Amino acid sequence: PQYSELMRTGRAQAELLLGPEAPRLRGTLCVTGHHLLLSPGPQDLWLLLLRNVDSIEKRVAGESGTITLRCKDLRVLQLDIEGVEATLDIARSIEALSSLESVITSFPFFYRPKGLRLGDAWHFHPPESYYKRVARETKAWRLSEVNENFSLCPSYPRAVIVPRAVDDKALALSARFRQGGRFPVLSYHHARSGTVLLRSSQPLTGPQKRRCAEDEELLRAVLAGARPGAQGFVVDTRSAQAAKQARMAGGGTEAKAAYPGWKRLHRPLERGRPLQESFVRLVEACGDLEQSTDHWLSRLEGCSWLAHVKEALSTACLTAQGMEREGACILVHGAEGTDSTLLVTSLAQLILDPLSRTMVGFQELVEREWIQAGHPFQLRCAHSAFSHARPKHEAPTFLLFLDCVWQLGRQFPLSLEFGEALLLALFEHAYASPFGTFLCNSEKERCLCEVRSQTHSLWSRLNQPKEQRKLRNPLYVLNPLALWPSVEPQSLQLWQGLFLRWTRPPEPPEVAWEKVWQIV
Amino acid sequence: MEHIRTTKVEQVKALDRFSTSNKSLTGTLYLTATHLLFIDSHQKETWILHHHIASVEKLALTTSGCPLVIQCKNFRIVHFIVPRERDCHDIYNSLLQLSKQAKYEDLYAFSYNPKQNDAERLQGWQLIDLAEEYERMGVPNSHWQLSDANREYKICETYPRELYVPQVASKPIIVGSSKFRSKGRFPVLSYYHQETQAAICRCSQPLSGFSARCLEDEHLLQAISKANPVNRYMYVMDTRPKLNAMANRAAGKGYENEDNYSNIRFQFVGIENIHVMRSSLQKLLEVNGTKGLSVNDFYSGMESSGWLRHVKAVMDAAIFLAKAIMVENASVLVHCSDGWDRTSQVCSLGSLLLDSYYRTIKGFMVLIEKDWISFGHKFSERCGHLDGDPKEISPVFIQFLECVWHLTEQFPQAFEFNEAFLLQIHEHIHSCQFGNFLGNCQKEREELKLKEKTYSLWPFLLDDRKKYLNPLYSSKAQRFTVLEPSTVSFSFKFWRNMYHQFDRTLHPRQSVFNIIMNMNEQNKQLEKEIKDLESRKNKQTDGVPTKELLHSIHPESPSLKTSLCFKEQTLLPVNDALRTIEGSNSADNRYSDYAEAFSKSEPAVVSLEYGVARMTC
C-alpha cells in the first residue's frame, strides 16, 4: 500500500546494459514495490530485486537519461531511459524503494514461489539438533532453555548448550558479566580429542578488574567435563593492547588469576569499518579494466583483503590445532562476540569436522554459527561495496568467512561437498534476498517479525533437486581427516568467481566444470 | 671423478625452507658423478642433478654445523647443515666444479644411457620433422618456396639449413638482405596461415643506422607483402621498446624507415631485453624466498619485480600479431635485435593463438623445435649450460612457458597438454640430459654430433603422454580456432606451481587433475567394454548374452573413486614432487609448529607467520 507513494512513475522505454560485453536489452521498464522489471519481449522478463541496489547514479542529457545501478552482488547495470522526467522519476523511485528499512514490509514477506510451502524447511533448530549429536558423544553438556524469552541474551537463540554442571541461575549471573549477555556456550564438541570449542563476548571486568564467580565456575566446569588434564585457552580476537584498552570502557579480558587452567592468546583480526573499507577498495580495484598489472598488484596489496583472509584462516588453524593436537579446550571471543568470534569458530569446525563439509552440514553450520548465533546480518549487510554512505555498522565479516571457505575448497578440492556456487548464493542472499533466512539481526528479532511463519527459507530453495546439481561439488569424497590449509601468501588466491564475477575471462570456468560433471 | 673428494656424508640436516622454527630432517648426503642425493630418515630420496644447480653457497659456521645452500634452476632451494666443516667444504668445492662444465662433452646428455640401440635413438630424433611441419602449414606453394641459400650455413650461421622465402625472392636478394641484417638473419617464413594466406616472418634488426638503405632488403620485404594475395600491407613489428631501438641506431643498427619500404606499417611493442627480464625474475624469487612473508609484502614484491608486467607485454605482442593476421589478413614481419629471443617468443606464441595444432602435445613440441631450437634461440647461453658469461643467462623461454600457462588457465579446454607438461619441459631445458636444448644453433648442434651421441627428449615425453594429458581438452575445435585471451590486469597471476614447484607445503593437498584424469580413463575403459560386449553380443547367433559374457564385465569402477583419493599420488612427473591426497599427514608437521603457542606458560604476544606460531614473550 505505502509503495504507491514512493513510486513516481509506472513505466518507461529503456535499454539495459548488463555488462561490458553483454548484449543490450530493450523494452518497457517498470518499477514495482520490490522490483525493477524490464520486458524486452512478450515472453521475456528481466527482473532485479530493488533491495539489491547498493547505489544509484543518474545522468540526463538532451531527451534521455542514464541510470547506473551498482548492486550488492557487485553487478553494475546501466539503464538508458527515454525522457528526462521518466529518468528522474524512476531514479527517485528506486532510491526510495531500495532503502526501505522496515523488515516486515520487505519482499520476503510477499514472496510466494511455486513449489515451496510456507513453513517448510524451517526445520533447522540448530542448537537442539546439534545437541542431539553432542549428547551422543559426551554427557558433560546439557541443552539449556534459560534464554527462552531472550531475556538473558537478546542475541542468543532460545536454547544454548552449556556445561551440565552449571545451573541456569549461574548462567544468568555469567550473562550479566558478559557484554550483551553472551555468556560462554558450546560451539563445537570435538569427539576425537574430547575437547570443546566455546564462544562468548568479552567479560565486563572494567577498570576495577571485576570478577564473577559464576563465570569462573562455568569455565572451570568446561575443563572438568573435558578430557582429563585438558588445558584451556582463550583466543582473544583483539590485540593485547586493544583488550587492555577495552577495560577502560568497561570490557576487558579474562584475568589469569581468576581462571586457573586457562591461558590467553591474542590474535588480532580486522573488523568493522577497516574491514568494510578493505572490501570497498578491493571491489573498486576489480572494477578497473584499464589499469596496468603493476597498479592492480599495488591495489591488491593496498586493500589488504587477502591479508585479512590469511589472518582469519591462521587464527582458525591455531584454534583447531589447539583442540586436535594439544587436546585443549578453546574459548573464542573478541568484544561483542558476534563477528570475528563466529568467523573463527565456524572456520575451525570446517577444518576439524568432516560433517560440516557436507551440503547439509554446511547449511547447518551457517544457520547455527552465524544466523542463530546472532551475527547481525541486517546491520552488517545493509550496504555492500558500492554505497557512498559512510559505513555505520556494515562489515563484510560473513563474506570474509565465505572467502576463507572458498580458499579451503581450492586447497582441498575433493573435500567439500558443495561448490563455489553455494558460496556465491549465500553471499547474494545475505545482502539481498527474497527469502527470510538472512533477515534481522537475531533470533529475537526474527521471532518478533514472525519470519519463520511469514517468509520462505532459503534452505528449502537450495535443497530442491534442480538447485542441488548446480551447488554440488562433483568431485566430493568424504575426507575424515582435518584440513590444514596453507596460509602462505603464495597459496592464497583472489576469489575471482566473486570479485571478478561480472568481468570474467572469455571462456568461463563453468564450461570446464560442465565437462567435469560429464566425466564424473 | 676427479672433482669428487667426499662421496657420502652422514647426519646431514635438511631444513624446511619455509618453516620459521627451523624444523629439519636428518639423513645422508651422497655425491655421484651426475647427482647430489639426499636420503632422509624416512627413506625419502631427493635427487638433484648437478646441471640443475644454479648456485652453491657456504654460510658461516653454526653450532650445529656448516650450512650449505643450493639454489637450482628449476627453483628448488635446499638448505643442508653438514656436521663437519671439512665435509661441507669438500662438497661445496665438488659442486662448484660439477655444476659448471667447460665443455659440452662433459654434460650429462653425453653419458646418459636409456638403453636404446642406435636405430631407436635415430627414430627418436626423427619424431619431430620440420619439413613435415612446413608441409602441414601448406608450403611450398605458389607464393612460398624452399630456399637452398643457407644449405651450407653460408649466409647465416644461426639459422637452420632449410628456409622458406617468398617465391620471387632470388638468391642475390637474399644475400643482399642478409648483409643488411644483424648476424645475417634476413626475413624468412616462420608460420604460414593457410586460411588467410597471411604469413608470420622473422628476422633481426636492419643495419640502418641513421640513414643506410638496402635495396635487396626492401625488395625482400616487398616480396613478403606480395606473397599475400589478399592484403598488400604488411606489419613490421619491432618487439623492442622504441627507446632501445633508437639507441641501436647510433651503433649502426636500428629499425626500418617506413619511407623506404613500400606498403609497410611499422610498430613497436615494447618488450624489455634479456637483462631486464633476468633481474626481474631475480627480484621475484628473492621476495618469494623470504621467510614469514606477509600478504602485502608478497604483492608489493610482485609489483616491484615487474615480472607480470613483462609477461603481459609478451602476451600483448602475440595478440597484436594474431589480430593482424585474423582481422586484417595482413602478413607480419617480427624482429627484435638479433631475432632469437623476443622474436621467438612472439612468433611462437602468435602461432599458438592462431593454430590449434600447436596446442596439442605433438604440436607444441613442433612449435618449440621450429621457433626456438631451429631458429637459434641460444638455449645453452640463456640457460647457462656451460660455465660462461652470466649476463647471457635470461629466462626468455620460461617467460614463453608462462604465457602458455596463462593461456591454459584462461582456456581450460583448448590445450591437449597440462601444466605438468610445461614444467617437465622446463625441467629439461636445464637438465642437459637430452640433446635437444644443447648448443645455441643448429650448426653448433651438428658439429657436436648430438643426434649420434645423445637422445631426443620428445619420444620420452610422448611415452609418458598420459601424465601430460589435459582431461578437459576438447579436441573438436577447428584447426583455425583463434584464442583471444583477456589481458586485463587481473588475468595475470603468480605461477606458484613453477616457482614453488618443490615447496610442497604451499600447494593444494588434493589434485583435481589426477582425479578427473583417472575417472576419464575409467570412463573410456567402460565405454570400450560396453562396445566390446555389444559387438560380441551381435556376433552371437541367438543374441542372448550367456552367463560367461556377463561375468566378463570387470566390477572395478565403484570402488575406484574412493580408493583413489587417499593414496599418495604424483601430480608432477618429477620424481619427488609428490603431493599427497589427504587432509593432514603425520609426517607433514608444519602445523605442529602451532604447538609452541600453547606450550609457553604466559603468552604475551603471539605472532603467527607462515601458518606457524612463534612466541615473543
Tab-separated table of C-alpha atoms in Angstrom, chain A residues 224 250 413:
chain	number	residue	atom	x	y	z
A	224	ALA	CA	36.302	-30.638	34.304
A	250	GLY	CA	34.003	-1.467	30.937
A	413	PRO	CA	39.072	-29.607	-3.960
